[in-house]
Amino acid sequence: MTNIPFSIPRRQSKIGILLLTLINFGKFLKAAWPLYVLFFIRDKNPGSLVFYIAGTITVFVVMSLVAYLQYRNFSYFINEKSGELVISSGIINRKKVSIEKNKIQEVNINQPLIHRLLNIYKLEVDSPGSDKKEVTVNAISLENARELKEYLMDHQTATLLSTEPAPGAVFNKKVTERITISMASLIKYGLTANYLKSFLGLVGIAIYVGQNALEFIREQSIEEYIVNNGADHVKTALLHQVPVLGIFMLVAVFFILGIIVNLVVNLVIYFGMRITKGEERLSLEYGLLSTKNALISRSKVQMVTEIQNFLQKKVNVLQLRISQISGDENNKDSYNTIPGCSSREKEDILNFVWTRIPHFSNSLKPDFRKLIGGNLSFVVIPITLLFLTGRLDESYIGLVAIYAVVAEVLLIMAFRNSRLYYNEDFISVQSGIWDIQKKTIETEKIQAIKLKQYFWQNKSDLGSATFFTAGGKVTFRSAGYSKLRKLVNHSLYKVESSEKSWM
């Protein structure tokens, strides 16, 4: 008998038929909802109601039949000879996908809300070079999911244990430590992160509500009514100030609402985050309504991003983003987020991922000409265009002055926070205005480098450098070209002379 698990083709859990039916019917409703909206608004004919109900029931039955065929034609197994994971699927056009075991980047076990109600799990298999999941098993028991995941990922442990450790590395043969992000840390993070993004997302609603409210006031002629009925000048002046006060109050309310929404969203998504350290991998598990599980392999980490602002620094929380091999660094599925880390937890995670904490003794700063260029682009040229087009009259002088001061402050903050740090093994680029972002990569995992200098930068010896990895890139601009070239040459030497695999 063979010792390889899953050597016999298996189907998904039978309850998956109901899950697939709901998924298919949900796709139908997503495409057909405008027809239902038009019916409820315009069509009052009882006969049409019967038609819509009968049609909806018919579609649901058809979707149930399609789901059953999807269930019957979907199977997965492990090829005994090659050890590949083989997935067969399709109703009319049959498809077979085979993934080599050593090409699998990560295997995630998730339990969205509907899966939790049905007591089943979703298993996703990801391989390099794609921003989408290669294979998804929508309905699988937790026991089978864990067994399949363990088999598919055990090759990474053998590969990593055969790799020579870096100087100063500290390995533990068997590590079963667990890091838990506390509720207090998540609350502190939720109150101090992304509130501006949430606020801007609600500004559109605020503007819409405000415009409609002002239109309603004008239509009711409230102002004219008060004046004609002998209201005193104080009340009239206050009435004229209502739009201005309303705007400030609306901004304050929506800013607070943005903070609350952001806090609730973070608590729901990252509730109960637990980070378990295995021999060579980190396992992340989190989620209140939808339980998610992610795996971070030490050898496949390409870039680590630290994000922290002034308030978060004071309360000792930050966000870590760990990027593995991916097709698109801007895709949220290409990196794993760990919010609410303390400084100690961050160092613990970095020490596990890289086997040491990067310490930088060398740094590069952007040239002051970068600040001059920013002033030309965002202050001088816009104000000059307003003046030349004749739109800069006395009533806007105050607003223009406020814009110029705010823009100058932001430019100076961005310039002061821009740094490139490097040592023998790591390169780190820091940037940002309020949220300071620090991207760190291992020199040995660099795949390509672009060194660029515009012709007008020759005399001032300025240029930019971009370092590409399989998990993203880091760029540093307007720095000394000669120093950047030395760093690039050293990095290329490290890449060429290293025997360490980038994955």
XYZ file of C-alpha atoms in Angstrom:
503
model
C 0.000 0.000 0.000
C 1.177 3.533 -0.688
C 2.104 5.946 2.075
C 1.124 9.012 0.066
C -2.097 10.580 1.360
C -4.854 11.570 -1.066
C -3.528 9.168 -3.741
C -7.141 8.208 -4.497
C -9.232 10.989 -6.119
C -11.550 12.698 -3.641
C -14.527 14.963 -4.042
C -15.470 17.957 -1.958
C -17.775 17.613 1.048
C -21.385 16.835 0.078
C -22.595 19.969 1.827
C -20.556 21.730 -0.853
C -23.466 21.198 -3.256
C -25.499 23.678 -1.219
C -22.516 26.035 -1.022
C -21.966 25.931 -4.801
C -25.700 26.484 -5.341
C -25.630 29.608 -3.176
C -22.469 30.862 -4.909
C -23.957 30.363 -8.374
C -27.278 31.926 -7.374
C -25.414 34.857 -5.820
C -23.614 35.454 -9.122
C -26.983 35.472 -10.897
C -28.443 38.018 -8.453
C -25.332 40.174 -8.808
C -25.883 40.336 -12.563
C -29.698 40.576 -12.544
C -30.398 42.914 -9.610
C -31.228 45.933 -11.863
C -34.173 43.962 -13.324
C -35.572 43.307 -9.850
C -35.141 46.964 -8.873
C -37.006 48.123 -11.988
C -39.794 45.634 -11.288
C -40.397 46.821 -7.720
C -40.271 50.492 -8.760
C -42.333 50.485 -11.940
C -44.204 47.243 -12.530
C -47.252 46.879 -10.244
C -48.932 44.141 -12.267
C -49.678 41.043 -10.067
C -49.101 38.798 -13.083
C -45.566 40.104 -13.392
C -44.936 39.305 -9.739
C -45.895 35.670 -10.325
C -43.642 35.626 -13.381
C -40.658 36.985 -11.419
C -41.162 34.515 -8.561
C -41.515 31.554 -10.938
C -38.470 32.703 -12.890
C -36.402 33.087 -9.725
C -37.362 29.593 -8.521
C -36.504 28.152 -11.938
C -33.097 29.842 -11.907
C -32.434 28.506 -8.401
C -33.290 24.960 -9.524
C -31.007 25.288 -12.562
C -28.208 26.613 -10.362
C -28.704 23.643 -8.027
C -28.321 21.260 -10.978
C -25.185 23.091 -12.128
C -23.785 22.921 -8.591
C -24.400 19.161 -8.451
C -22.560 18.678 -11.777
C -19.690 20.861 -10.498
C -19.523 18.707 -7.386
C -19.532 15.451 -9.368
C -16.860 16.606 -11.829
C -14.503 18.148 -9.272
C -11.828 15.935 -7.752
C -8.346 16.295 -6.307
C -5.585 13.815 -5.580
C -1.836 13.434 -5.217
C 0.002 11.736 -8.089
C 1.921 8.820 -6.544
C 4.819 8.988 -9.005
C 5.433 12.732 -9.257
C 3.879 13.895 -5.978
C 1.957 16.586 -7.893
C -1.389 17.925 -6.760
C -3.878 17.199 -9.563
C -7.228 19.027 -9.767
C -9.939 17.991 -12.238
C -12.945 20.243 -12.813
C -15.425 21.475 -15.405
C -18.828 20.419 -16.739
C -18.658 20.816 -20.523
C -15.022 21.857 -20.872
C -13.079 19.564 -18.565
C -9.900 21.015 -17.087
C -7.018 19.367 -15.275
C -4.452 21.377 -13.318
C -1.240 19.847 -11.978
C 1.018 21.719 -9.546
C 4.458 20.491 -8.609
C 4.900 20.168 -4.897
C 8.098 22.226 -4.782
C 6.437 25.058 -6.769
C 3.696 25.610 -4.198
C 4.196 28.879 -2.381
C 1.494 28.693 0.269
C -1.626 26.793 1.236
C -4.308 28.759 3.082
C -7.261 27.364 5.009
C -10.056 29.919 5.334
C -13.591 29.808 6.716
C -15.756 32.663 5.411
C -19.100 33.330 7.065
C -21.161 31.060 4.813
C -18.599 28.249 5.256
C -18.787 28.715 9.021
C -22.569 28.314 8.913
C -22.150 25.078 6.924
C -19.190 23.901 9.077
C -16.822 23.480 6.138
C -13.604 25.195 5.024
C -12.047 26.612 1.874
C -8.513 25.577 0.892
C -6.490 27.787 -1.482
C -3.215 26.776 -3.122
C -0.944 29.506 -4.479
C 2.100 29.206 -6.729
C 4.575 31.916 -7.894
C 3.944 34.162 -10.879
C 0.211 34.739 -10.463
C -1.815 37.292 -8.521
C -4.705 34.799 -8.252
C -5.039 31.576 -6.314
C -3.983 28.671 -8.530
C -6.396 26.134 -7.025
C -9.399 26.500 -4.699
C -11.226 23.656 -2.988
C -14.445 25.343 -1.883
C -15.820 22.682 0.462
C -13.462 20.548 2.529
C -13.447 19.331 6.113
C -10.943 20.811 8.536
C -9.243 17.441 9.042
C -8.715 16.860 5.316
C -7.633 20.459 4.772
C -4.967 20.265 7.461
C -3.704 16.885 6.264
C -3.454 18.063 2.650
C -1.787 21.315 3.689
C 0.774 19.486 5.810
C 1.688 17.181 2.945
C 1.944 19.974 0.350
C 4.114 22.190 2.550
C 6.452 19.664 4.168
C 8.976 19.996 1.302
C 9.813 23.527 2.427
C 11.014 22.338 5.806
C 13.406 19.847 4.231
C 14.709 22.494 1.830
C 15.205 25.101 4.518
C 16.922 22.755 6.949
C 19.485 21.918 4.260
C 20.319 25.603 3.754
C 23.399 26.960 5.468
C 22.358 29.531 8.083
C 23.539 33.117 7.820
C 26.242 34.410 10.164
C 24.760 35.254 13.540
C 21.593 33.268 12.864
C 19.848 31.618 15.769
C 17.819 28.502 14.951
C 15.555 26.492 17.181
C 15.068 22.891 16.156
C 11.458 22.811 17.207
C 9.634 26.039 17.749
C 6.016 26.099 18.823
C 5.806 29.622 20.210
C 2.686 31.680 19.649
C 2.265 35.436 19.377
C -1.234 36.781 20.054
C -2.162 40.317 19.034
C -4.239 41.510 21.972
C -7.614 43.238 21.696
C -6.080 46.359 23.271
C -3.412 46.477 20.532
C -6.039 46.077 17.795
C -8.104 48.890 19.324
C -5.065 51.181 19.515
C -4.206 50.321 15.929
C -7.792 50.795 14.714
C -8.008 54.231 16.315
C -4.709 55.447 14.826
C -4.549 53.861 11.348
C -6.269 54.636 8.048
C -8.716 57.092 9.609
C -7.938 59.636 6.896
C -8.714 57.062 4.200
C -11.999 56.191 5.905
C -12.803 59.884 6.277
C -12.161 60.594 2.601
C -14.309 57.607 1.697
C -17.207 59.230 3.569
C -16.593 62.757 2.252
C -18.545 61.982 -0.915
C -21.588 61.075 1.155
C -21.122 64.196 3.274
C -21.000 66.446 0.204
C -24.078 64.795 -1.256
C -26.067 65.180 1.972
C -24.870 68.765 2.423
C -25.838 69.805 -1.089
C -29.306 68.337 -0.726
C -29.780 69.993 2.667
C -28.806 73.426 1.295
C -31.106 72.932 -1.678
C -33.948 72.090 0.687
C -33.332 75.285 2.699
C -33.367 77.396 -0.439
C -36.599 75.843 -1.653
C -38.310 76.507 1.686
C -37.161 80.194 1.604
C -36.445 80.101 5.330
C -34.044 82.997 5.129
C -36.553 85.246 3.397
C -39.256 84.274 5.884
C -37.146 85.292 8.891
C -36.114 88.625 7.380
C -39.651 89.556 6.387
C -40.960 88.784 9.856
C -38.668 91.232 11.589
C -35.986 88.930 12.983
C -33.093 90.779 14.540
C -29.753 91.143 12.798
C -28.012 88.644 15.081
C -30.348 85.830 14.069
C -30.001 86.792 10.417
C -26.178 86.785 10.696
C -26.275 83.382 12.356
C -28.488 82.106 9.564
C -25.967 83.266 6.977
C -23.279 81.346 8.891
C -25.280 78.088 8.966
C -23.699 76.679 5.767
C -20.170 77.378 7.087
C -20.908 75.970 10.545
C -22.698 73.056 8.936
C -19.681 72.220 6.826
C -17.349 72.242 9.843
C -19.771 70.166 11.888
C -20.244 67.745 9.008
C -16.492 67.347 8.598
C -16.057 66.720 12.337
C -18.921 64.197 12.450
C -17.690 62.282 9.431
C -14.104 62.325 10.690
C -15.236 60.747 13.956
C -17.469 58.352 12.040
C -14.494 57.403 9.845
C -12.453 56.542 12.938
C -15.299 54.403 14.333
C -15.844 52.601 11.022
C -12.127 51.939 10.673
C -11.957 50.592 14.237
C -14.910 48.243 13.710
C -13.581 46.991 10.361
C -10.148 46.227 11.818
C -11.643 44.430 14.825
C -13.888 42.298 12.607
C -11.134 41.403 10.115
C -8.213 40.816 12.502
C -10.055 39.665 15.623
C -8.143 37.077 17.650
C -5.027 37.170 15.469
C -2.671 34.368 16.456
C 0.784 33.885 14.941
C 2.177 30.386 15.483
C 5.841 29.725 14.821
C 6.622 26.339 13.316
C 10.049 24.980 12.471
C 10.376 27.033 9.281
C 7.040 28.775 8.831
C 4.713 31.282 10.447
C 1.009 30.436 10.574
C -1.487 33.315 10.823
C -5.071 32.782 11.948
C -7.572 35.589 12.434
C -11.106 36.819 11.773
C -14.400 37.262 13.626
C -17.074 36.559 10.993
C -14.720 35.002 8.451
C -11.815 32.944 9.784
C -8.689 33.168 7.657
C -5.488 31.180 7.794
C -2.262 32.141 6.045
C 1.192 30.611 5.885
C 4.475 32.519 5.663
C 7.494 30.452 4.618
C 10.827 31.794 5.773
C 12.581 31.085 2.482
C 9.920 32.805 0.355
C 9.760 36.122 2.192
C 10.854 38.794 -0.309
C 10.082 42.059 1.455
C 8.918 43.276 4.866
C 7.152 46.633 5.177
C 6.763 48.487 8.478
C 4.108 51.216 8.655
C 3.860 53.502 11.672
C 2.766 57.082 12.324
C 3.474 59.486 15.172
C 0.474 58.438 17.290
C 1.193 54.744 16.796
C 4.778 55.292 17.882
C 3.541 56.831 21.112
C 1.234 53.879 21.894
C 3.770 51.295 20.625
C 1.831 49.696 17.764
C 2.608 49.327 14.059
C 1.622 47.333 10.993
C 3.796 44.681 9.359
C 3.315 43.583 5.758
C 5.199 40.465 4.738
C 5.406 39.995 0.967
C 6.162 36.605 -0.528
C 6.531 35.618 -4.162
C 3.668 37.301 -6.010
C 2.494 38.537 -9.391
C 1.397 42.012 -8.271
C 2.724 43.840 -5.219
C -0.320 46.153 -5.160
C -2.702 43.217 -4.823
C -3.694 42.720 -1.173
C -3.526 38.953 -1.632
C 0.190 39.225 -2.418
C 1.169 40.092 1.151
C 0.152 39.169 4.680
C -0.769 41.944 7.087
C -0.064 41.819 10.815
C -1.632 44.887 12.490
C -1.140 46.086 16.048
C 2.384 44.698 16.540
C 4.442 46.065 19.397
C 8.160 46.738 18.908
C 9.028 43.524 20.735
C 6.607 41.456 18.647
C 7.974 43.014 15.467
C 11.533 42.103 16.401
C 10.423 38.586 17.330
C 8.794 38.116 13.907
C 11.722 39.624 11.987
C 14.188 37.495 13.906
C 12.206 34.413 12.919
C 11.836 35.420 9.252
C 15.424 36.573 8.669
C 17.141 34.767 11.587
C 18.551 38.157 12.661
C 17.467 41.754 13.147
C 18.749 44.148 10.446
C 20.904 46.954 11.883
C 21.962 49.695 9.491
C 25.172 51.667 9.783
C 24.990 53.377 6.368
C 22.353 55.667 4.910
C 21.655 57.965 1.979
C 19.559 61.138 2.019
C 17.890 62.796 -0.963
C 19.507 65.941 -2.310
C 17.919 69.286 -1.356
C 17.098 69.792 -5.042
C 14.294 67.256 -4.565
C 12.624 69.719 -2.195
C 13.047 72.514 -4.743
C 11.486 70.345 -7.447
C 8.555 69.543 -5.168
C 7.965 73.235 -4.501
C 7.965 73.986 -8.217
C 5.485 71.177 -8.963
C 3.032 71.667 -6.113
C 3.351 75.332 -5.068
C 4.947 77.681 -7.608
C 3.463 76.334 -10.847
C -0.177 75.909 -9.606
C -0.268 79.387 -8.044
C 1.365 80.938 -11.128
C -1.238 79.311 -13.404
C -4.037 80.698 -11.227
C -2.513 84.171 -11.483
C -1.959 84.004 -15.261
C -5.498 82.780 -15.939
C -6.931 85.655 -13.905
C -8.647 83.433 -11.343
C -6.548 84.594 -8.418
C -8.550 87.534 -7.056
C -8.518 89.049 -3.566
C -11.230 86.749 -2.216
C -8.985 83.694 -2.742
C -5.716 85.150 -1.425
C -6.270 83.656 2.042
C -7.068 80.195 0.703
C -4.047 80.244 -1.601
C -1.807 81.267 1.297
C -3.170 78.413 3.432
C -2.602 75.963 0.549
C 0.975 77.163 0.071
C 1.807 76.784 3.783
C 0.209 73.332 4.059
C 1.880 72.119 0.856
C 5.269 73.398 2.041
C 4.917 71.646 5.401
C 3.962 68.361 3.726
C 6.863 68.614 1.273
C 9.337 69.228 4.090
C 7.953 66.292 6.091
C 8.221 63.987 3.062
C 11.792 65.189 2.417
C 12.875 64.676 6.038
C 11.389 61.180 6.159
C 12.973 60.011 2.907
C 15.990 57.761 3.599
C 17.793 54.745 2.190
C 19.507 52.463 4.710
C 21.805 49.587 3.833
C 24.305 47.127 5.232
C 26.007 43.994 4.009
C 22.792 41.941 3.756
C 19.791 44.306 3.633
C 18.491 47.408 1.856
C 15.695 49.486 3.377
C 13.876 52.499 1.911
C 11.874 54.814 4.178
C 9.233 57.251 2.909
C 5.972 58.930 3.834
C 4.497 62.073 5.363
C 2.327 60.978 8.286
C 2.375 57.193 7.934
C 6.072 56.367 7.694
C 6.622 53.332 5.482
C 9.860 51.349 5.653
C 10.385 48.624 3.021
C 13.228 46.191 3.695
C 14.610 43.540 1.327
C 17.453 41.042 1.481
C 20.250 41.881 -0.939
C 20.618 38.244 -1.971
C 16.977 38.096 -3.142
C 17.267 40.999 -5.587
C 16.287 39.919 -9.108
C 16.961 43.106 -11.049
C 18.255 46.644 -10.491
C 17.526 49.784 -12.489
C 19.888 52.748 -12.097
C 18.547 55.872 -13.799
C 19.844 59.387 -14.380
C 18.167 62.097 -16.490
C 20.400 64.255 -18.661
C 19.728 67.350 -16.544
C 20.965 65.446 -13.473
C 24.435 64.763 -14.892
C 25.999 67.975 -13.677
C 24.519 67.718 -10.186
C 25.406 63.988 -9.937
C 21.849 62.912 -9.042
C 19.927 59.807 -9.964
C 17.552 57.100 -8.768
C 17.797 53.375 -8.132
C 15.076 50.698 -8.127
C 15.633 47.243 -6.629
C 13.268 44.515 -7.845
C 12.388 41.317 -5.981
C 9.810 38.591 -6.613
C 7.577 40.246 -4.004
C 7.820 43.894 -4.997
C 10.279 46.712 -5.530
C 11.866 49.586 -3.610
C 12.847 52.896 -5.215
C 14.977 55.797 -3.973
C 15.111 59.012 -5.993
C 17.159 62.235 -6.186
C 20.210 60.912 -4.343
C 23.924 61.038 -5.166
C 24.406 59.035 -8.372
C 27.962 57.993 -7.532
C 26.921 56.601 -4.139
C 23.932 54.817 -5.659
C 26.181 53.248 -8.290
C 28.517 51.883 -5.608
C 25.537 50.410 -3.751
C 24.209 48.867 -6.968
C 27.598 47.323 -7.806
C 27.901 45.878 -4.310
C 24.362 44.487 -4.489
C 25.028 42.856 -7.863
C 28.185 41.279 -6.456
C 26.243 39.883 -3.496
C 23.582 38.436 -5.792
C 26.089 36.834 -8.168
C 28.317 35.412 -5.440
C 25.513 34.110 -3.234
C 24.589 30.437 -3.318
C 21.355 31.080 -1.455
C 18.148 30.522 -3.429
C 15.812 33.522 -3.791
C 12.915 31.192 -2.973
